[in-house]
Coordinates of C-alpha atoms and ligand atoms in Angstrom, one line a residue:
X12 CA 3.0 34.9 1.8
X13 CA 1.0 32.0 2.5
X14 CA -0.3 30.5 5.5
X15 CA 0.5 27.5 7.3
X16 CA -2.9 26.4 6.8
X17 CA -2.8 27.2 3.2
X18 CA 0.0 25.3 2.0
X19 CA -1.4 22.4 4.4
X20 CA -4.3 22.1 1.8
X21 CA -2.5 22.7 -0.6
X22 CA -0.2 19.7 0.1
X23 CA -3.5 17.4 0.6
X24 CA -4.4 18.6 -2.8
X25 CA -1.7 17.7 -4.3
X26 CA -1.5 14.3 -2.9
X27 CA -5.0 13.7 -4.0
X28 CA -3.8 14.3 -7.1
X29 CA -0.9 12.5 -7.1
X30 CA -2.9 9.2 -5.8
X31 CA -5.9 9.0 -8.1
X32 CA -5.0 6.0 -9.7
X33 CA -2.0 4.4 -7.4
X34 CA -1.9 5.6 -3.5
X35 CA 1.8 4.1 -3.2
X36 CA 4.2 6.8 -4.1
X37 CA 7.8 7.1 -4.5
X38 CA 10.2 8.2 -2.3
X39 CA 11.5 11.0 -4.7
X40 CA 8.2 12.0 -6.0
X41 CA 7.9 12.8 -1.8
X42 CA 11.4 14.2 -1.9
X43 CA 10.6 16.6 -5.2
X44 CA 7.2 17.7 -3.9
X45 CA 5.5 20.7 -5.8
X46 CA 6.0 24.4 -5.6
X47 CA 3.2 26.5 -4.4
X48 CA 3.6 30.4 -4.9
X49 CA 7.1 30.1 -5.9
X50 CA 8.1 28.3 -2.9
X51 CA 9.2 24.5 -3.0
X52 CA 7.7 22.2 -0.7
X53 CA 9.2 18.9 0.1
X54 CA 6.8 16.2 1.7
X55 CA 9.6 14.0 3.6
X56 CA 12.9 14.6 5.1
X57 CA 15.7 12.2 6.4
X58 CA 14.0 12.6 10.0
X59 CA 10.9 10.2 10.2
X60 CA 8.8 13.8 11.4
X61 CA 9.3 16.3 8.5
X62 CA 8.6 19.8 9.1
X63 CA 9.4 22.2 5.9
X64 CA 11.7 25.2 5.9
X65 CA 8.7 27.5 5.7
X66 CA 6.6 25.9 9.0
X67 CA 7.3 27.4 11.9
X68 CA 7.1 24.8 14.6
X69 CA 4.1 22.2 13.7
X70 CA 5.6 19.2 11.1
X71 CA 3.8 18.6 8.1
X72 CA 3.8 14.6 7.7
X73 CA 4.9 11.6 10.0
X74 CA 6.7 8.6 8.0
X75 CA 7.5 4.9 8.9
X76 CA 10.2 3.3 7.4
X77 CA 9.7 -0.3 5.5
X78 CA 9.5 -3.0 8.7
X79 CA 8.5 -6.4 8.3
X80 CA 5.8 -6.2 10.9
X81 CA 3.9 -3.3 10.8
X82 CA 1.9 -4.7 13.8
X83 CA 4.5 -3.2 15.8
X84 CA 3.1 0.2 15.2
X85 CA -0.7 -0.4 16.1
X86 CA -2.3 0.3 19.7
X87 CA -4.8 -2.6 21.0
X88 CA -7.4 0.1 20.1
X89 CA -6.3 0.0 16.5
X90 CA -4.8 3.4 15.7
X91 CA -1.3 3.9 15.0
X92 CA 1.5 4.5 17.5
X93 CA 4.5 6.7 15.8
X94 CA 7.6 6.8 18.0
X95 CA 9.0 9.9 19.2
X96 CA 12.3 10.6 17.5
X97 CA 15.2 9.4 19.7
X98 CA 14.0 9.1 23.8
X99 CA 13.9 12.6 24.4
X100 CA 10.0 13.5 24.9
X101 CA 11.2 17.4 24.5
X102 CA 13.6 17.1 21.9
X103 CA 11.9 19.7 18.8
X104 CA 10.3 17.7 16.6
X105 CA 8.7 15.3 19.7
X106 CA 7.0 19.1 21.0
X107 CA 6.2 20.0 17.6
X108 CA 4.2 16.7 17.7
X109 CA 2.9 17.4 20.6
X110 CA 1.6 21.1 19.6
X111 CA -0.2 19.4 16.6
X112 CA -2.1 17.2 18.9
X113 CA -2.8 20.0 20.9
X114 CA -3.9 21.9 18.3
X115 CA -5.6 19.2 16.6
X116 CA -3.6 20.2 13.0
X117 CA -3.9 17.7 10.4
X118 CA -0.9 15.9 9.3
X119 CA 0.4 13.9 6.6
X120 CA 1.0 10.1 7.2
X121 CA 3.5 7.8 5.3
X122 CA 4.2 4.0 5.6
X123 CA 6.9 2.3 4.1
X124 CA 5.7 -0.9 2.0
X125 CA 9.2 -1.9 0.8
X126 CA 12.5 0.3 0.6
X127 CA 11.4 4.2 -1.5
X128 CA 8.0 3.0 -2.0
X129 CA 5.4 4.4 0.1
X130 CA 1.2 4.6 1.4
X131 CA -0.3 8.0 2.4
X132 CA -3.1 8.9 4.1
X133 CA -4.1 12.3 5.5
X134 CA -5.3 14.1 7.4
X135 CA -3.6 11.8 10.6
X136 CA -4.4 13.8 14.0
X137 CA -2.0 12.9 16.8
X138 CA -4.9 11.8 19.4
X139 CA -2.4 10.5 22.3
X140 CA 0.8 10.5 23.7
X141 CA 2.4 6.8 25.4
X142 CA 5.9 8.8 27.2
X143 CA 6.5 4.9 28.9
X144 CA 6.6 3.5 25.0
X145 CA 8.4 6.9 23.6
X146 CA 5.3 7.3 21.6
X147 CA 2.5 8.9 19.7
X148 CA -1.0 7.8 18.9
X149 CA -2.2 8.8 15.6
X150 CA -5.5 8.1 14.0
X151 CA -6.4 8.8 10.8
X152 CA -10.0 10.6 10.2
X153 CA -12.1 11.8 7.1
X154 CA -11.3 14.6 4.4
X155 CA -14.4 16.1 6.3
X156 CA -12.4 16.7 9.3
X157 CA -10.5 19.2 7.8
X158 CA -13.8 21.8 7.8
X159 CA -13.6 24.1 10.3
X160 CA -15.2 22.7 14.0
X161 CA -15.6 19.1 12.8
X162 CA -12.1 17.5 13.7
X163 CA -12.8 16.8 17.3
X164 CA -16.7 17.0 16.9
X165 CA -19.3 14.4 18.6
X166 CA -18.3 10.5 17.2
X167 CA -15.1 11.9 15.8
X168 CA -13.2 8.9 18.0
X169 CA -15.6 6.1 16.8
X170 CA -14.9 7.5 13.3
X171 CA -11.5 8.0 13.5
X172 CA -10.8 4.2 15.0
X173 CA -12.8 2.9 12.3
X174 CA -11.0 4.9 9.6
X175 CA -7.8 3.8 11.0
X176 CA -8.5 0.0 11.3
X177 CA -9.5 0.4 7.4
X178 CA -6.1 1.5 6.5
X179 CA -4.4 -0.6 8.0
X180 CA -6.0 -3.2 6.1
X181 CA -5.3 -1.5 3.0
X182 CA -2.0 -1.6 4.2
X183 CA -1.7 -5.1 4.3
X184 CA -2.7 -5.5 0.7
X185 CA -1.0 -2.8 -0.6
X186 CA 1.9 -4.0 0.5
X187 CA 1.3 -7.5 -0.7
X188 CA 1.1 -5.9 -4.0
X189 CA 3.9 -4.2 -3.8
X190 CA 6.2 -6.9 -2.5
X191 CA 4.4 -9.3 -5.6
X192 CA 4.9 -6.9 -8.1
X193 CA 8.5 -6.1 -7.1
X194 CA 9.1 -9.9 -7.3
X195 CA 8.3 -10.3 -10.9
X196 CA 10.2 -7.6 -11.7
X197 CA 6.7 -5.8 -12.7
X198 CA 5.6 -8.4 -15.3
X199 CA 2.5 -10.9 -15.4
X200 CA 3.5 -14.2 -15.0
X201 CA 1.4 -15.6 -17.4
X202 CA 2.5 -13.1 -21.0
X203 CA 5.0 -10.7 -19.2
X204 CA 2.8 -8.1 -20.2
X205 CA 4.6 -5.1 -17.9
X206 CA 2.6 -2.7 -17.3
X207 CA 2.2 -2.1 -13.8
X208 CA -1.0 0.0 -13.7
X209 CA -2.2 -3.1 -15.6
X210 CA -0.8 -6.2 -13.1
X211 CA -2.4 -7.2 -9.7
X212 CA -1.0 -9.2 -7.1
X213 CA -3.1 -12.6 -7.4
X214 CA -3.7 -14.7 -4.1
X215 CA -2.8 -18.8 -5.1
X216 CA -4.6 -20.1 -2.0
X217 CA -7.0 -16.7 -1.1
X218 CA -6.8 -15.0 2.1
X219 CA -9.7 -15.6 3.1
X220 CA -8.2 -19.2 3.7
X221 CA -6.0 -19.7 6.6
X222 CA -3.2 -20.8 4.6
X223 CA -3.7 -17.8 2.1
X224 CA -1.2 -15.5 3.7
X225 CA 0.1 -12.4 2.2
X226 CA 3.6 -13.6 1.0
X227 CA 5.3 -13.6 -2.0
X228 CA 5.3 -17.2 -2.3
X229 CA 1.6 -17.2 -2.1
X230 CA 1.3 -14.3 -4.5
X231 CA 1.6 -14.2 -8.5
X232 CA 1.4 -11.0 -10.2
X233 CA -0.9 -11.3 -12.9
X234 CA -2.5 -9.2 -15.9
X235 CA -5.7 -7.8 -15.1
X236 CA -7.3 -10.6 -18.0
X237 CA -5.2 -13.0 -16.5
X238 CA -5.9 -12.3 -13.0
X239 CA -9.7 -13.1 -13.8
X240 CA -9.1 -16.0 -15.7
X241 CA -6.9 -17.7 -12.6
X242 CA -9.5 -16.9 -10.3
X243 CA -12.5 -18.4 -12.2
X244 CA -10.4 -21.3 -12.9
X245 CA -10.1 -20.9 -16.2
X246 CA -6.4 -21.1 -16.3
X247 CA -4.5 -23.4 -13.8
X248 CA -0.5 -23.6 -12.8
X249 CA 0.6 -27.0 -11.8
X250 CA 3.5 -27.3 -8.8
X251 CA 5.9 -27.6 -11.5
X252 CA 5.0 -24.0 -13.1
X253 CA 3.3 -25.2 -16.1
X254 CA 0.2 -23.5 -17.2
X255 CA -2.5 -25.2 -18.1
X256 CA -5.3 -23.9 -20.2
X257 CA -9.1 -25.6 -19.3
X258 CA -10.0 -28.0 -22.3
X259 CA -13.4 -25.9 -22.9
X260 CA -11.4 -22.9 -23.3
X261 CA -9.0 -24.5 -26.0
X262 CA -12.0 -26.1 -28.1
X263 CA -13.4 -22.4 -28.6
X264 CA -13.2 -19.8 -31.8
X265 CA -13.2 -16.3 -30.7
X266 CA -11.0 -13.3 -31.4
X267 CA -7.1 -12.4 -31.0
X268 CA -7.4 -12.3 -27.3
X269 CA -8.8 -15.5 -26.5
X270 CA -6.1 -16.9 -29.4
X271 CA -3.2 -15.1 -28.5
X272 CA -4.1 -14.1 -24.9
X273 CA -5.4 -17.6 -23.4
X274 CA -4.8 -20.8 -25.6
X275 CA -1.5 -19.8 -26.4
X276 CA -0.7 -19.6 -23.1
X277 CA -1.2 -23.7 -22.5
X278 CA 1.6 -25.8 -21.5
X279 CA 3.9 -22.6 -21.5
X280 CA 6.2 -22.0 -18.7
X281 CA 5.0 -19.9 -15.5
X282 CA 8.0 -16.8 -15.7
X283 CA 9.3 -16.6 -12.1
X284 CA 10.7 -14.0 -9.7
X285 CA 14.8 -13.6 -10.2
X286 CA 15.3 -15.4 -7.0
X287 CA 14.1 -18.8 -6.2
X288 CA 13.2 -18.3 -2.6
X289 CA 10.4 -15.7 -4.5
X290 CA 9.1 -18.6 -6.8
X291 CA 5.4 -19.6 -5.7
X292 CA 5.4 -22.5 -2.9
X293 CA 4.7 -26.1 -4.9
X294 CA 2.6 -27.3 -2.3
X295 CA -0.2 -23.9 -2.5
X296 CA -0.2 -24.5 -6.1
X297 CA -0.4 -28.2 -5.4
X298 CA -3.4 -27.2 -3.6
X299 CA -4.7 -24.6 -5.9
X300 CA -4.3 -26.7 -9.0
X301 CA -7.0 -29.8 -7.5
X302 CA -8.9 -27.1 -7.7
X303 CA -8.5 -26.3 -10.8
X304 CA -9.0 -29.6 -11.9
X305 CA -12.3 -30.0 -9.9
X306 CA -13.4 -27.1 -11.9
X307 CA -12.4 -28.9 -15.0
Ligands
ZN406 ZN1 -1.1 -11.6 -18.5

């Protein structure tokens, strides 16, 4: 039979696995989990702290349901809080969370980026406990943390803060990704080409701008190709969802992708989310397309 510790691992494996090339995973692919020596091992349950059949008192991952403002769940020092389950500090799953912070067990964190669709990160060590705010404080740390002694070694709360404050940027474009993608229904705007693992989420004005939030209506999923090409200016979008191809590009002789993939594209229609209030804001690509035509 194997231990706790084991199938912990075992479970970090797994999701390193799973993760490789996408680190937002679905809600049944959580629910199914793997089997390890015969036994199944489910990663989430209906409670937000899941502890598996097999575990005796210590969960195995902490999860956060989709919210619009994730901000709600991050401390002024940056880590995470994670809200005990219902108001009662001693109610099982609340002392389980406490034994793993006393014991300094790594755990499994998920965060909801839209209904079923989910960001992990592990290990997550609950560092704190807020009983005024009903809460945990979780921060995330290093695969190296999980070797023996180093968890709560010299700098591990520099380290862990920083890690932390790094997801939850990821976070924020993850889930701006997610939100895009969902939008268009998992197509590129430009040649509905609809592969996901092929699509990004493209900024109109960039975030780096003040006005370049991270909402849908500032957001186009694009083709990786196309993506590139909208950056550099290449190809524009005018408020009224026409796309424009630059003149230079249109005067060239190259191969089926510049034919078929670029100049074909000119003066077609933008394809747009299913609902209007998802269609990109006319005055960011108002703004977006001068710039296109400065480029010009
Ligand atoms: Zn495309």
């Amino acid at each position: 039979m194997a231990s706790e510790e084991q199938i912990r691992l075992a479970v970090f494996q797994w999701l390193e696995e799973q993760t490789r090339f996408d680190d937002v995973l679905d809600w049944s692919t959580l629910l199914n989990g793997f089997t390890f020596e015969g036994q199944r091992i489910s990663l989430v349950g209906q409670q937000g702290i899941w502890k598996p059949k097999v575990f005796e008192f210590i969960p195995l991952s902490i999860r956060t349901s989709y919210q619009s403002d994730y901000r709600d769940g991050v401390t002024a020092d940056g880590l995470l809080y994670y809200r005990y389950r219902g108001t009662d500090p001693r109610h099982r799953d609340n002392a389980g969370l406490r034994e793993a912070m006393h014991k300094q067990v790594p755990l499994v964190y998920f965060h909801g980026l839209v209904p079923g669709k989910y960001l992990s990160a592990w290990p997550v060590y609950i560092v704190g406990e807020d009983p005024v705010n009903l809460a945990f404080v979780a921060a995330l740390d290093d695969r190296r943390s999980l070797e023996p002694d180093r968890a709560e070694s010299e700098g591990a709360e520099g380290r862990r803060r920083y890690i932390t404050t790094s997801f939850t940027a990821r976070l924020h474009q993850r889930s701006f990704r997610v939100r895009v993608l969902e939008a268009y229904q998992s197509q590129c705007a430009f040649c509905r080409l609809r592969r996901a693992e092929l699509l990004d989420a493209a900024h109109i004005i960039p975030d780096r701008d003040p006005l370049g939030e991270p909402v849908i209506t500032n957001g186009l999923a694009l083709c990786k190709i196309h993506h590139a090409a909208f950056d550099r200016h290449f190809i524009g979008v005018t408020p009224d969802y026409t796309i424009v191809i630059r003149p230079e590009l249109l005067r060239e002789k190259d191969g089926p992708m510049l034919r078929h993939g670029i100049q074909e594209m000119h003066n077609q229609r933008l394809i747009l989310p299913k609902r209007p209030s998802q269609y990109p804001d006319r005055d960011l690509l108002a703004l977006r397309y001068e710039q296109f035509k400065k480029a010009m």
